[in-house]
Amino acid sequence: MTEPDPTEPDRTEPDRTESDRTESDPAGSTPVDLHFTEHGPADGPTVLLSGSLGSNLDMWDPQAEPLAAAGFRVVRLDHRGHGKSPVPPGPYRLADLAGDATALLDRLGVRRAHWVGLSLGGMVGMWLAAHRPDRVATLALCCTSTAPGPPEGWLDRAATVRAEGTVAIADAAVARWFTPGWRAANPDRTAHHRAMIAATPAEGYASCCTAIATMRLTGVLPRITAPTLVLSGAEDPATPPDHGERIARAVPGAALEVVPGAAHLGNVEQPGRFTAALLHHLEGNP
């Protein structure tokens, strides 16, 4: 299997060519009813936490209670094809995942939410903030990218998962999620997150790989008007800090913070630093 190369230069993406017209079209497929949990006061400002490829909403355990204690209504979701959410047949597009999230906000009676997205969740957040700015109050983009390696690598990974299941990529994925030192010091938590990846339905994981392979985001970043924080892990091999730097340069007024000692799931590996940065961002942009 060819792994996506995180050092691949960012793709140049035309604003509206034939090749990216489908992803630029804000109409997605029929939304699915996402699995979600809520924490905090029902009348508080809503913060929607959207996670990584191969994760479920448990990845946000370090942030859920602190954000709720600060007065936010915290909504964690499982992407389609992940966790306890439905697994419709693929392939998926970012427009589909964004449509699921806006449908969830509609179910909850929420007009606008603070979006916190990590990795795939950040990609969905960028798409949503560019195409549906009326639904995004603020945007936090954590350990994410507009071009995390060549599309062929993602399509190869999708083919591997469809043939062999997510267990085939679980070890490599968890090695990207956490630094070697953290994995050695936290074997039980590492095993928990590896099991999370291995339990992700193959169709959901592979179809989201296709969404990443076909996404076109660079050209729409200047449209984003929501106050934006970009958080990168200093030791993230999947979406290195220079990927976050490119996003921060392209989004008007975006702030950038690089978290030391954090790999791809920086919110888990460095929860104190990540949560403090999120609270500063959220409370500074009510």
Tab-separated table of C-alpha atoms in Angstrom, residues 87-214:
chain	number	residue	atom	x	y	z
A	87	VAL	CA	-22.710	3.488	7.387
A	88	PRO	CA	-24.230	4.415	4.013
A	89	PRO	CA	-22.497	3.049	0.914
A	90	GLY	CA	-19.718	5.245	-0.402
A	91	PRO	CA	-17.916	7.012	-1.776
A	92	TYR	CA	-18.385	10.115	0.380
A	93	ARG	CA	-17.528	13.762	-0.207
A	94	LEU	CA	-16.800	16.511	2.289
A	95	ALA	CA	-20.146	17.986	1.243
A	96	ASP	CA	-21.835	14.826	2.530
A	97	LEU	CA	-20.119	14.977	5.919
A	98	ALA	CA	-20.862	18.685	6.228
A	99	GLY	CA	-24.497	18.057	5.318
A	100	ASP	CA	-24.756	15.460	8.067
A	101	ALA	CA	-23.423	17.977	10.583
A	102	THR	CA	-25.779	20.759	9.541
A	103	ALA	CA	-28.686	18.310	9.715
A	104	LEU	CA	-27.611	17.480	13.277
A	105	LEU	CA	-27.551	21.168	14.161
A	106	ASP	CA	-31.065	21.455	12.724
A	107	ARG	CA	-32.227	18.536	14.889
A	108	LEU	CA	-30.767	20.271	17.926
A	109	GLY	CA	-32.329	23.628	17.048
A	110	VAL	CA	-28.913	25.277	16.699
A	111	ARG	CA	-28.524	27.966	14.043
A	112	ARG	CA	-24.784	28.577	14.463
A	113	ALA	CA	-22.137	26.584	16.297
A	114	HIS	CA	-18.495	26.917	17.223
A	115	TRP	CA	-16.782	24.246	15.124
A	116	VAL	CA	-13.772	22.390	16.521
A	117	GLY	CA	-12.430	19.878	14.018
A	118	LEU	CA	-9.345	17.686	14.128
A	119	SER	CA	-7.879	16.124	10.983
A	120	LEU	CA	-10.900	15.016	8.907
A	121	GLY	CA	-13.080	17.105	11.219
A	122	GLY	CA	-10.998	20.151	10.348
A	123	MET	CA	-11.403	19.456	6.638
A	124	VAL	CA	-15.176	19.282	7.063
A	125	GLY	CA	-15.040	22.488	9.106
A	126	MET	CA	-13.135	24.352	6.378
A	127	TRP	CA	-15.651	23.199	3.784
A	128	LEU	CA	-18.593	24.203	5.965
A	129	ALA	CA	-17.183	27.610	6.924
A	130	ALA	CA	-16.528	28.403	3.254
A	131	HIS	CA	-19.872	27.193	1.893
A	132	ARG	CA	-22.242	27.722	4.847
A	133	PRO	CA	-20.802	30.623	6.838
A	134	ASP	CA	-24.207	31.207	8.414
A	135	ARG	CA	-23.776	27.963	10.413
A	136	VAL	CA	-20.244	28.555	11.757
A	137	ALA	CA	-19.703	31.028	14.609
A	138	THR	CA	-15.981	30.308	15.014
A	139	LEU	CA	-13.598	27.736	13.605
A	140	ALA	CA	-10.813	25.762	15.305
A	141	LEU	CA	-8.751	23.689	12.871
A	142	CYS	CA	-6.613	21.147	14.708
A	143	CYS	CA	-3.908	18.951	13.159
A	144	THR	CA	-5.437	19.222	9.712
A	145	SER	CA	-4.533	20.016	6.125
A	146	THR	CA	-5.895	21.000	2.747
A	147	ALA	CA	-3.605	18.470	1.031
A	148	PRO	CA	-2.356	15.643	3.268
A	149	GLY	CA	-0.484	13.754	0.568
A	150	PRO	CA	-1.305	12.760	-3.017
A	151	PRO	CA	-4.807	11.453	-3.785
A	152	GLU	CA	-3.414	8.140	-5.027
A	153	GLY	CA	-2.158	7.289	-1.553
A	154	TRP	CA	-5.612	7.781	-0.066
A	155	LEU	CA	-7.241	5.688	-2.771
A	156	ASP	CA	-4.669	2.946	-2.172
A	157	ARG	CA	-5.430	3.047	1.547
A	158	ALA	CA	-9.161	2.839	0.815
A	159	ALA	CA	-8.571	-0.231	-1.363
A	160	THR	CA	-6.508	-1.894	1.374
A	161	VAL	CA	-9.200	-1.280	3.975
A	162	ARG	CA	-11.956	-2.594	1.722
A	163	ALA	CA	-9.913	-5.746	1.077
A	164	GLU	CA	-8.477	-6.374	4.550
A	165	GLY	CA	-10.469	-4.263	7.013
A	166	THR	CA	-9.350	-1.398	9.229
A	167	VAL	CA	-7.292	-3.764	11.366
A	168	ALA	CA	-4.783	-3.757	8.490
A	169	ILE	CA	-3.973	-0.069	8.970
A	170	ALA	CA	-4.527	0.262	12.726
A	171	ASP	CA	-0.884	-0.035	13.790
A	172	ALA	CA	0.334	2.497	11.230
A	173	ALA	CA	-2.476	4.894	12.093
A	174	VAL	CA	-1.915	4.834	15.848
A	175	ALA	CA	1.807	5.400	15.215
A	176	ARG	CA	0.871	8.653	13.470
A	177	TRP	CA	-1.610	9.629	16.167
A	178	PHE	CA	0.891	9.640	19.065
A	179	THR	CA	4.611	10.164	19.593
A	180	PRO	CA	6.735	7.103	20.449
A	181	GLY	CA	7.333	8.401	23.968
A	182	TRP	CA	3.630	8.822	24.676
A	183	ARG	CA	2.826	5.361	23.329
A	184	ALA	CA	5.525	3.817	25.527
A	185	ALA	CA	4.301	5.673	28.617
A	186	ASN	CA	0.600	4.973	27.946
A	187	PRO	CA	0.255	1.404	26.637
A	188	ASP	CA	-3.354	0.965	27.770
A	189	ARG	CA	-4.518	4.206	26.185
A	190	THR	CA	-2.573	3.405	23.037
A	191	ALA	CA	-4.312	0.021	22.863
A	192	HIS	CA	-7.677	1.734	23.377
A	193	HIS	CA	-7.107	4.048	20.429
A	194	ARG	CA	-5.784	1.246	18.252
A	195	ALA	CA	-8.976	-0.695	18.992
A	196	MET	CA	-10.980	2.414	18.070
A	197	ILE	CA	-9.377	2.442	14.627
A	198	ALA	CA	-9.764	-1.316	14.129
A	199	ALA	CA	-13.461	-1.104	15.059
A	200	THR	CA	-14.219	1.539	12.428
A	201	PRO	CA	-16.340	0.029	9.638
A	202	ALA	CA	-14.291	-0.603	6.511
A	203	GLU	CA	-16.859	1.042	4.243
A	204	GLY	CA	-16.967	4.183	6.364
A	205	TYR	CA	-13.197	4.497	6.654
A	206	ALA	CA	-12.553	3.808	2.968
A	207	SER	CA	-15.305	6.148	1.813
A	208	CYS	CA	-13.892	8.959	3.951
A	209	CYS	CA	-10.477	8.284	2.395
A	210	THR	CA	-12.155	9.006	-0.928
A	211	ALA	CA	-13.563	12.256	0.461
A	212	ILE	CA	-10.033	13.311	1.401
A	213	ALA	CA	-8.625	12.229	-1.967
A	214	THR	CA	-11.185	14.295	-3.892
